[in-house]
C-alpha angles and dihedrals in degrees: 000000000000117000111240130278107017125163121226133218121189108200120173118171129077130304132296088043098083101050089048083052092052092046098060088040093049084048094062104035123090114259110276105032120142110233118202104212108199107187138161104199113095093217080077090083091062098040106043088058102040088040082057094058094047092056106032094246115148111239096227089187146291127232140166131277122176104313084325134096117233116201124198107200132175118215120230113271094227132036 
């Protein structure tokens, strides 16, 4: 189960398009949300997580959706 409330981001293209997009989200969100990344480029795979350390976000988990890679991601808690 997803933890409430949680924002989602769809982001199809090619890397590095979803984690721009998750930056500017992660910009505008209160500390703590839980973002929802939906992306259908494999270098997602590389970048979420690496995107996570830089920041300081906890990488809740990935999983599979029809051919795409869903993040859960929590955003620090402090900037």
């Amino acid at each position: 189960p997803e933890p409430s409330p949680v924002v989602a981001l769809d982001e199809p293209g090619p890397c590095p398009a979803p984690i721009i997009a998750l930056g500017r989200a992660s910009r505008s969100l209160p500390p703590g949300t839980t973002v929802r990344l939906t992306a259908d480029d494999p270098v997602v795979t590389t970048d979420v997580p690496a995107w996570c350390s830089m920041v300081g976000a906890r990488n809740i988990g990935h999983s599979r959706v029809a051919g795409r890679v869903r993040y859960l991601i929590e955003l620090p808690g402090q900037r």
